Coordinates of N, CA and C in Angstrom, one line a residue:
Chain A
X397 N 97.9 90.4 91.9 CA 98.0 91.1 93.2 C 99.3 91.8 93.4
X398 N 100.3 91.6 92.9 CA 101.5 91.7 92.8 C 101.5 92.9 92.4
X399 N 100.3 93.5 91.3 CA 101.3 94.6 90.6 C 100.1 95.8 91.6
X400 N 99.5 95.4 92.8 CA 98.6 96.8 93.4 C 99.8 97.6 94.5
X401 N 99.6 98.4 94.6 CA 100.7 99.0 95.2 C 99.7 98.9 96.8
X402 N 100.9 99.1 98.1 CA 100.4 98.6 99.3 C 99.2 99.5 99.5
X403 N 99.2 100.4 99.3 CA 98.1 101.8 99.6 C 96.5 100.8 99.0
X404 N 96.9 100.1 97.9 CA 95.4 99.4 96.9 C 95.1 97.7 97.8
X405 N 96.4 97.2 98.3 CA 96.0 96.3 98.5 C 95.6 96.5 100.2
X406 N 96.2 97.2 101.1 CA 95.4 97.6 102.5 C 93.6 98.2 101.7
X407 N 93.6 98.7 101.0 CA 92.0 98.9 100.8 C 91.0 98.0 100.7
X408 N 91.9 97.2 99.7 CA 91.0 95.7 99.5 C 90.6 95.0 100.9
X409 N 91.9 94.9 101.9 CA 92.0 94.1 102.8 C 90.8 94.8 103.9
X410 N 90.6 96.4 104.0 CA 89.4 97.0 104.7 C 88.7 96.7 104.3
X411 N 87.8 96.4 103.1 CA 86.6 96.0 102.8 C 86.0 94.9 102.6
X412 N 87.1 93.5 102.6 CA 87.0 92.5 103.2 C 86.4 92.4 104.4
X413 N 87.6 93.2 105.2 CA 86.9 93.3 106.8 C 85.7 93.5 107.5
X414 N 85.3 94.6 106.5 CA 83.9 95.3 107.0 C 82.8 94.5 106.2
X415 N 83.2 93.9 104.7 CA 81.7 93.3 104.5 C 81.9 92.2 104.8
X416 N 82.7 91.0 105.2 CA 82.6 89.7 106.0 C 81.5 90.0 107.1
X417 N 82.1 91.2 107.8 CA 81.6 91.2 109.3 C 80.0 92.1 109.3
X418 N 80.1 93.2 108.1 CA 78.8 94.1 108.6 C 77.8 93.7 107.7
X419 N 78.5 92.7 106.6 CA 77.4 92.0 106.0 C 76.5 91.4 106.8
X420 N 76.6 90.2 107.3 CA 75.6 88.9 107.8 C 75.4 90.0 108.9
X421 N 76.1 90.9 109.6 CA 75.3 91.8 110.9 C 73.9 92.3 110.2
X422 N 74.5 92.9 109.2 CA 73.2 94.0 108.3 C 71.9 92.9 108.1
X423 N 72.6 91.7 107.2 CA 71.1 91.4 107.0 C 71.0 90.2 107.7
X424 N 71.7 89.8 109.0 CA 70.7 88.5 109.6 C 70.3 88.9 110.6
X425 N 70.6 90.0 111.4 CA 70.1 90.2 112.6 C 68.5 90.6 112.8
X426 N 68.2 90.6 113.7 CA 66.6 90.9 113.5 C 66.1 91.8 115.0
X427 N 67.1 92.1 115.7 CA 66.7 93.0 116.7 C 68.0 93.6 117.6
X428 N 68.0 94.9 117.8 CA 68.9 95.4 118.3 C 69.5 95.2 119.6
X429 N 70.7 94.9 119.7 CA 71.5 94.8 120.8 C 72.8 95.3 121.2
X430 N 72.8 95.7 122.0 CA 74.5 96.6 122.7 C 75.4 95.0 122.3
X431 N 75.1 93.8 122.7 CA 76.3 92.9 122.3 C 76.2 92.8 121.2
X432 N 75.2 92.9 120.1 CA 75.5 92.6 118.6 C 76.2 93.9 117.8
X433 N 76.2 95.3 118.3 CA 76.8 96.1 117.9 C 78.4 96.2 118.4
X434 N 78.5 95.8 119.8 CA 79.9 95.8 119.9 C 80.7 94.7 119.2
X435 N 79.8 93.3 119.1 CA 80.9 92.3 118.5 C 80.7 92.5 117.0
X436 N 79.8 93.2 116.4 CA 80.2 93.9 115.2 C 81.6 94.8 115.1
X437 N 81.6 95.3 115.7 CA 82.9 96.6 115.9 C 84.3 96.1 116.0
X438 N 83.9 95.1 117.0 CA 85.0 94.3 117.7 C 85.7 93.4 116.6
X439 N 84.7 92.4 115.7 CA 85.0 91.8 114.9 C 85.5 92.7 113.9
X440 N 85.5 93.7 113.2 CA 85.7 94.4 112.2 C 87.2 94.9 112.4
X441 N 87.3 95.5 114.2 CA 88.8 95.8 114.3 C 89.5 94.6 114.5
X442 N 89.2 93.7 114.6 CA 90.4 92.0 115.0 C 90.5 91.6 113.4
X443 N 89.7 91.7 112.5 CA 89.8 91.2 111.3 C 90.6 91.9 110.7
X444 N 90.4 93.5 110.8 CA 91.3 94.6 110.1 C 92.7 94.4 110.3
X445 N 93.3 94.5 111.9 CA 94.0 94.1 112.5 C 95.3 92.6 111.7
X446 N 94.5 91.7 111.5 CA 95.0 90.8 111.0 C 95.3 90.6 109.5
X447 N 93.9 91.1 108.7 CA 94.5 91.0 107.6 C 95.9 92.3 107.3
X448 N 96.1 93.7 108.0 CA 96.2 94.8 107.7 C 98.2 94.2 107.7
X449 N 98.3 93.7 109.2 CA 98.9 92.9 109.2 C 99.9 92.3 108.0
X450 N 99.0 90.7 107.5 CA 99.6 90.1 106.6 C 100.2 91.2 105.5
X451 N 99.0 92.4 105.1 CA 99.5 92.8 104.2 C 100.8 93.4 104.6
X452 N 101.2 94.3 105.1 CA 102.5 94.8 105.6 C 103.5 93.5 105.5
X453 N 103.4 91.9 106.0 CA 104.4 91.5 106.3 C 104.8 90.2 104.7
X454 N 103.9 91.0 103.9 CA 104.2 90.3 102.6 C 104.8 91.7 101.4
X455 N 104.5 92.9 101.6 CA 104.6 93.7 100.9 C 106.1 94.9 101.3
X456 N 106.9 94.8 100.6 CA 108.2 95.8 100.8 C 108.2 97.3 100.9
X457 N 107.4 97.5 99.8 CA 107.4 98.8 99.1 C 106.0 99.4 99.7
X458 N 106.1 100.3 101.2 CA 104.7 100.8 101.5 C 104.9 102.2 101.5
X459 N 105.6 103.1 100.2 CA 105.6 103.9 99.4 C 104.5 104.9 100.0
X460 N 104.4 106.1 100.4 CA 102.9 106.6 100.2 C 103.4 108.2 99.4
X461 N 102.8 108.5 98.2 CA 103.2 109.8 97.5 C 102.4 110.7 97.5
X462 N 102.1 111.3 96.6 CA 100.8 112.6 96.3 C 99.9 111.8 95.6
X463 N 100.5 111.1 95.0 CA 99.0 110.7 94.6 C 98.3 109.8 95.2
X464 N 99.0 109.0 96.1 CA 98.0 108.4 97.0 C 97.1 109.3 98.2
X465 N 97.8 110.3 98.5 CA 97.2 111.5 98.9 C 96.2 112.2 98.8
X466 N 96.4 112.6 97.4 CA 94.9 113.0 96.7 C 94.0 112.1 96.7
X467 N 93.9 110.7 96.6 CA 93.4 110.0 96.7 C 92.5 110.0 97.9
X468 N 93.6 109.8 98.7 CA 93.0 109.2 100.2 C 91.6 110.3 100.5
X469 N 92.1 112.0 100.4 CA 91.2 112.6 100.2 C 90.0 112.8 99.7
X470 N 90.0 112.6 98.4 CA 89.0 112.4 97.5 C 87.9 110.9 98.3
X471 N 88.7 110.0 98.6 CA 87.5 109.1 99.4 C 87.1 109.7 100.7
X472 N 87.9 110.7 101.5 CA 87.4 111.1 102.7 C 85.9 111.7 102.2
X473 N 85.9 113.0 101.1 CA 85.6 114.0 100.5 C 83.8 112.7 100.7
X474 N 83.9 111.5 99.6 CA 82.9 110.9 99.4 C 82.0 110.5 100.9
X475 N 83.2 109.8 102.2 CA 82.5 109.4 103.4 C 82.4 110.0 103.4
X476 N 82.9 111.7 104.1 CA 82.3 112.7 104.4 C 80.2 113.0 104.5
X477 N 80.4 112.9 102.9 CA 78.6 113.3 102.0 C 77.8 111.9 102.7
X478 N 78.7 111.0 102.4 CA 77.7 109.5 103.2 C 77.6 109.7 104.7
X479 N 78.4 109.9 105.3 CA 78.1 109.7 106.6 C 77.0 111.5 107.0
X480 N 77.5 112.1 106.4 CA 76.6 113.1 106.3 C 74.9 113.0 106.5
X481 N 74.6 112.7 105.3 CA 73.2 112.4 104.6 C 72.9 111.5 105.4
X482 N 73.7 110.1 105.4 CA 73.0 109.4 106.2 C 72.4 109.3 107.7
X483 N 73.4 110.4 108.7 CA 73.0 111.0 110.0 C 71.6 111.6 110.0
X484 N 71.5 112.4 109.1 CA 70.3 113.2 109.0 C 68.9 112.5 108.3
X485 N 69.3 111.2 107.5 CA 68.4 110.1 107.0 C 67.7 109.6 108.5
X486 N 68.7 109.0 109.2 CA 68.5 108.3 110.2 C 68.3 108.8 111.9
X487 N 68.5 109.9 111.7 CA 67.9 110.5 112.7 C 66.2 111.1 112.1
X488 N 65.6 111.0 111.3 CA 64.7 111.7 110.8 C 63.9 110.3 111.1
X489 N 64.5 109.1 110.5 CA 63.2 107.9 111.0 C 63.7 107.4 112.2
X490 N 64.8 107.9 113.3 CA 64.4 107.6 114.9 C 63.0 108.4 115.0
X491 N 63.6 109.4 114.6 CA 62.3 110.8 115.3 C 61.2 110.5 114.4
X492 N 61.3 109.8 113.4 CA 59.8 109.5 112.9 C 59.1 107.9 113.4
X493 N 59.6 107.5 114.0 CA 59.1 105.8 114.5 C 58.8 106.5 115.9
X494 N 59.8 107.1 116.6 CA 59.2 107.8 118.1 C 58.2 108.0 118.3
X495 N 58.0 108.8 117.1 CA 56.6 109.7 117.1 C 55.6 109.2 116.8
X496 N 55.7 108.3 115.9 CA 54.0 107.6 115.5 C 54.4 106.3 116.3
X497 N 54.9 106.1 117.3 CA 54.9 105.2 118.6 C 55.1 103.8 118.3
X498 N 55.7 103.4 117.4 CA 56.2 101.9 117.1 C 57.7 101.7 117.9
X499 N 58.3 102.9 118.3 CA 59.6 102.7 118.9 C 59.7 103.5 120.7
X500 N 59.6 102.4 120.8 CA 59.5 102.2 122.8 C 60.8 103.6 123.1
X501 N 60.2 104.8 123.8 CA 61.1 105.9 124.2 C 62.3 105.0 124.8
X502 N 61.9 104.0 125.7 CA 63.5 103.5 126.6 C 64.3 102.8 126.1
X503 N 64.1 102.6 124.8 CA 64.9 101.8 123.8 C 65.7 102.8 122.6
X504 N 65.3 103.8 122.8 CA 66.0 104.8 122.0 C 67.9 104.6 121.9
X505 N 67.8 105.0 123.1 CA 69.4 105.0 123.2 C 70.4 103.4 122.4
X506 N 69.4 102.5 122.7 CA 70.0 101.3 121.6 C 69.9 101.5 120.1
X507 N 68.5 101.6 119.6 CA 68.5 102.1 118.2 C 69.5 103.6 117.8
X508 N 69.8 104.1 118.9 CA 70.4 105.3 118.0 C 72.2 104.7 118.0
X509 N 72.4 104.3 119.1 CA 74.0 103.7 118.8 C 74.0 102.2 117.5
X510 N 72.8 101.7 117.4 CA 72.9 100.7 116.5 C 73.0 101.6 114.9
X511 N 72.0 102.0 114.5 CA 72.2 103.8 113.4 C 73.3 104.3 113.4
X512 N 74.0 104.2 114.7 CA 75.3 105.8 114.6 C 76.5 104.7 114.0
X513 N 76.7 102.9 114.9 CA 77.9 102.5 114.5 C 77.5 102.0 113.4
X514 N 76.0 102.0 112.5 CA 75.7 101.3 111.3 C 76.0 102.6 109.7
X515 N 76.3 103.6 110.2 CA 76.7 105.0 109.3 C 77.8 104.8 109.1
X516 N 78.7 104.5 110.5 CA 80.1 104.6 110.2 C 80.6 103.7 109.7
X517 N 80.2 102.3 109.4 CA 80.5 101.2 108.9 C 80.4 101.8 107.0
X518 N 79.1 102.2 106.8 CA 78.4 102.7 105.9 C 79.6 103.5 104.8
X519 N 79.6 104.7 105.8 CA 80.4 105.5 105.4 C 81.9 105.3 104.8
X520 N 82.8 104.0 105.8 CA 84.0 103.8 105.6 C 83.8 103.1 104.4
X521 N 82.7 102.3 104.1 CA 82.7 101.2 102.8 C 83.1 102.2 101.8
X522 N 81.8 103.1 101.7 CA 81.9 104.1 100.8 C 83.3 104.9 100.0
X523 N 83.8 105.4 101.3 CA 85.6 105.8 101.3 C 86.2 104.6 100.8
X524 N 85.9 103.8 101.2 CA 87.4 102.3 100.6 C 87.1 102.7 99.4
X525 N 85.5 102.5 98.9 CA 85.5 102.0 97.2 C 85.8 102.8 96.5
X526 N 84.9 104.0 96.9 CA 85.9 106.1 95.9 C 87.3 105.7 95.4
X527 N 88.0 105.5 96.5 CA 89.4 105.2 96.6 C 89.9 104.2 96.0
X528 N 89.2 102.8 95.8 CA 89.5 101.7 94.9 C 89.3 101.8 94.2
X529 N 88.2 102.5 93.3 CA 87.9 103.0 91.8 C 88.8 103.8 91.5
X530 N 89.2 104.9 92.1 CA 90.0 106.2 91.6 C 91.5 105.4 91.2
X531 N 91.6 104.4 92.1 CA 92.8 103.6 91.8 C 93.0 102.9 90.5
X532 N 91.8 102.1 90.3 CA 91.7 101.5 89.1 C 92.0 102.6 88.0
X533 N 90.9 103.3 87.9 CA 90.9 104.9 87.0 C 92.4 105.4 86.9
X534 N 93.3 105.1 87.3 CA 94.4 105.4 87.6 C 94.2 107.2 88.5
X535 N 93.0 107.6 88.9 CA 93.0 108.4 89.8 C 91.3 108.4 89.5
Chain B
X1218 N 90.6 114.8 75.2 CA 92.3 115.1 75.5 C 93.2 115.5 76.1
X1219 N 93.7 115.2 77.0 CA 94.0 115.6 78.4 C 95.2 116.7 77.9
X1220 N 95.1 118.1 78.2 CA 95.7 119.3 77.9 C 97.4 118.9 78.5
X1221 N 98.1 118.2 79.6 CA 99.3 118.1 79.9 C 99.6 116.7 79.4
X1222 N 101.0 116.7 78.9 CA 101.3 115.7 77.6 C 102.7 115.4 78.3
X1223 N 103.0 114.5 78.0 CA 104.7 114.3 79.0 C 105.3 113.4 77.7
X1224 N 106.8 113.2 78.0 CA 107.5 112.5 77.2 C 108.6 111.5 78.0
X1225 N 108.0 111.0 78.5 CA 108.7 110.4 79.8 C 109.0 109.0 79.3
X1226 N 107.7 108.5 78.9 CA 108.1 107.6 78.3 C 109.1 107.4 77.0
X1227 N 109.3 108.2 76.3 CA 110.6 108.3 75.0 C 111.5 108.3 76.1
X1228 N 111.8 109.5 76.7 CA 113.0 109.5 77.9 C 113.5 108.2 78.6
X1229 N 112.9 107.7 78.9 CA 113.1 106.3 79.7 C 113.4 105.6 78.9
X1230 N 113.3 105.5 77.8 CA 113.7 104.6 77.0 C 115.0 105.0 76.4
X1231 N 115.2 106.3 76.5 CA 116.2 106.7 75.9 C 117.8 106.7 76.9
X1232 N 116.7 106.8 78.2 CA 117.8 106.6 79.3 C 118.2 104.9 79.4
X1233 N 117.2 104.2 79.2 CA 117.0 102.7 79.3 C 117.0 102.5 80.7
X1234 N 115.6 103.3 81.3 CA 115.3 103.3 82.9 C 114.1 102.7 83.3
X1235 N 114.1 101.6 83.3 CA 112.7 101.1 84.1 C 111.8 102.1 84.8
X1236 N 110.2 101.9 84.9 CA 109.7 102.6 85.6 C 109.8 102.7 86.8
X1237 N 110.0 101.7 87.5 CA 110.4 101.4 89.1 C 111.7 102.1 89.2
X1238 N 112.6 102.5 88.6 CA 113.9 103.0 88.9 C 113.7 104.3 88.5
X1239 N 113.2 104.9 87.9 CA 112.0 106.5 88.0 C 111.3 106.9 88.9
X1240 N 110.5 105.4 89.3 CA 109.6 105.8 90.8 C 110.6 106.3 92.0
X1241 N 112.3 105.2 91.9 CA 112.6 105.1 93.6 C 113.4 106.6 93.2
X1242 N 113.7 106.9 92.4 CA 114.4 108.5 91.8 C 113.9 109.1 92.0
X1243 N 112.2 109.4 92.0 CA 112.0 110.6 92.5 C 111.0 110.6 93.8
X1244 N 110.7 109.3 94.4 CA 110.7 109.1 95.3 C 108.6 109.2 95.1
X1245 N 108.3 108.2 94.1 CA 106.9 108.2 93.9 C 106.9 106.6 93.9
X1246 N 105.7 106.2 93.5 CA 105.1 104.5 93.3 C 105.0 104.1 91.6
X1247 N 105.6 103.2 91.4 CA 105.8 102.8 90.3 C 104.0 103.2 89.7
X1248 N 103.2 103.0 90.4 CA 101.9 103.0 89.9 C 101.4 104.4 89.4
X1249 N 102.1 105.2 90.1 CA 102.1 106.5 90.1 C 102.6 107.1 88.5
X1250 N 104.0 106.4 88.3 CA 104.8 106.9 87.0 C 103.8 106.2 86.1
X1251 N 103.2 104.9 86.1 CA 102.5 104.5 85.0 C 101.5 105.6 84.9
X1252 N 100.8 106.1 85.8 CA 99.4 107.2 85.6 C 99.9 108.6 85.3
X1253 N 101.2 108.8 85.3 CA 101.5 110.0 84.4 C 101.8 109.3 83.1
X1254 N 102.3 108.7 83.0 CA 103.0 108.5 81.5 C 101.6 108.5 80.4
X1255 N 100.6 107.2 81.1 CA 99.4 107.6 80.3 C 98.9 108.8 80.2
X1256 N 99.0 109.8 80.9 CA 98.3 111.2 80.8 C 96.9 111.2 81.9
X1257 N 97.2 110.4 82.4 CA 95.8 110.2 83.7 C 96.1 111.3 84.5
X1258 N 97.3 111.5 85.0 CA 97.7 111.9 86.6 C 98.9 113.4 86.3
X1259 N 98.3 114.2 86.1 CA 99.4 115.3 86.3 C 100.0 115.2 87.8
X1260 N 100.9 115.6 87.8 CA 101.8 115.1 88.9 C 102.3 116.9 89.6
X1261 N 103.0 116.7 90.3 CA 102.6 118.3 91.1 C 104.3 118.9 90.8
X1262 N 104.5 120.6 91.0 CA 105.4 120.6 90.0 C 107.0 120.1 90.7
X1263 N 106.5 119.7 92.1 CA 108.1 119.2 92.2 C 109.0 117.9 91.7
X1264 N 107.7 117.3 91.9 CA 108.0 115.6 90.7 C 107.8 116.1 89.7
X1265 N 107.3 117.0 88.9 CA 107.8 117.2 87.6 C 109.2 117.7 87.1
X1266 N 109.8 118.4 88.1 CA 111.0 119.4 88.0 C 112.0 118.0 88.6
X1267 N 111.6 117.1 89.5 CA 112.5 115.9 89.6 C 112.9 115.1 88.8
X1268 N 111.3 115.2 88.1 CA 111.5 114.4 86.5 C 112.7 114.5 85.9
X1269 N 112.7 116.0 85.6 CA 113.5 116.9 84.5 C 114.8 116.9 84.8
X1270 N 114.9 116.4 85.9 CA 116.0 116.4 87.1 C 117.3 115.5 86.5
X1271 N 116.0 114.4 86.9 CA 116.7 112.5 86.3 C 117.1 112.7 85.0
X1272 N 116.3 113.2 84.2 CA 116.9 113.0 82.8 C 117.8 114.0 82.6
X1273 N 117.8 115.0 83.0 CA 119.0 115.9 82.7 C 118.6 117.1 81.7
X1274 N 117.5 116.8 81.6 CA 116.9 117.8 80.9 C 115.9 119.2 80.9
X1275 N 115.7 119.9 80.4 CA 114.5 121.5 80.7 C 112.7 120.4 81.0
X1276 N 112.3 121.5 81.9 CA 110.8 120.6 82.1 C 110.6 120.6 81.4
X1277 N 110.1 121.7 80.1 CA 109.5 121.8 79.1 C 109.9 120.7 78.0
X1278 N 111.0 120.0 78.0 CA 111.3 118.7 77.1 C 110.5 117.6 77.9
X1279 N 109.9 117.6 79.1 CA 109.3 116.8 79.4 C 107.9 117.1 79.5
X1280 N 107.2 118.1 79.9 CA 106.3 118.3 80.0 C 105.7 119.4 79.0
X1281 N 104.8 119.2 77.9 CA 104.2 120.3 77.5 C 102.3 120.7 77.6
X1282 N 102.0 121.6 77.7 CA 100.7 122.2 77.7 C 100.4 123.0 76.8
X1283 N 99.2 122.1 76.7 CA 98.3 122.0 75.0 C 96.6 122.6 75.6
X1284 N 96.5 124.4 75.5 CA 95.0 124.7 76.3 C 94.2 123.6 75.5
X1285 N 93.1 123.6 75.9 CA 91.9 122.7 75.5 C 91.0 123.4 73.9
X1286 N 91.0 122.7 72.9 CA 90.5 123.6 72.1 C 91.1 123.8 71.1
X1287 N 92.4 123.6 71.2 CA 93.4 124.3 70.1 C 94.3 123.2 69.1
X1288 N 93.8 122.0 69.3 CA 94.9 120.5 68.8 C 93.7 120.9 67.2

């Protein structure tokens, strides 16, 4: 652990955060809820928060150069395409359950914020890992 | 075969400079000097010219380019 520089080890410590918390959300839940989406969210920034934390208060050298730069980009570059696709994935089966009537109109607004904060969870994984691979790869 | 080839590594040894005392010189991450030295990471030209800097030497003793095709 010693030899990742702080840029690799805050990455590790984001993806901790988000699959602790948006794992068991993703696959135990069984019905959508405004409280299960916020204390998704909530829990993800308190965990971030804390590990992000430790890491800073064990680590000296929080260096950031060009090539952590290029980096950082190159994972935006990846969320970008995920959170992309996946918007237009997932609005295509709101508007396809709507329409062949398995999804109640007054419930829409729940299933679409449960989809919107489940992209962006999605998306950020995606960005961590680009970024943690290109690191390994040594870019 | 990666066309930009560096000699950074002879240099540092010849300086007898740790990587980490390369990194805080030119103001990069030790992780960074290991990914040029291997030939991973071309580096952009002002850390290369800082490179050239440290050691006291022409870029071109540190850095040469080899097109693709021609070794």
């Amino acid at each position: 652990m010693s030899q990742l520089s702080y840029q690799e080890k805050s990455l590790y410590g984001s993806l901790v955060a988000e699959v602790l918390v948006y794992g068991p959300y993703f696959f135990l839940h069984h019905e959508n809820s405004i409280g299960k989406v916020a204390l998704m969210i909530i829990g993800i920034i308190i965990l971030q928060i804390v590990i992000q934390l430790a890491i800073v208060a064990f680590t000296r050298n929080r260096l950031k150069d060009e090539r952590d730069k290029l980096i950082e980009l190159r994972g935006y570059r990846a969320g970008y395409f995920t959170m992309a696709s996946l918007m237009v994935l997932g609005l295509a089966m709101l508007w396809f359950h709507a329409t062949v009537g398995e999804l109640p109109v007054n419930r829409m607004g729940l299933h679409f914020i449960s989809v919107f904060f489940g992209i962006l969870v999605i998306s950020d994984i995606v960005k961590t890992v680009t970024q943690i691979v290109a690191y390994r790869r040594t870019l | 075969m990666p066309s930009i080839l560096n000699q950074i590594r002879e240099l540092r040894a010849a300086h007898d400079m740790t990587q980490q005392a390369l990194a805080d010189a030119i103001g990069v991450t030790r992780q960074t000097v290991i990914a040029i030295e291997q030939d991973k990471y071309s580096p952009s030209l002002e850390t290369a010219f800082k490179i050239a800097l440290v050691f006291g030497v022409a870029l071109e003793q540190v850095f040469q380019y080899e097109p693709k095709g021609r070794r």
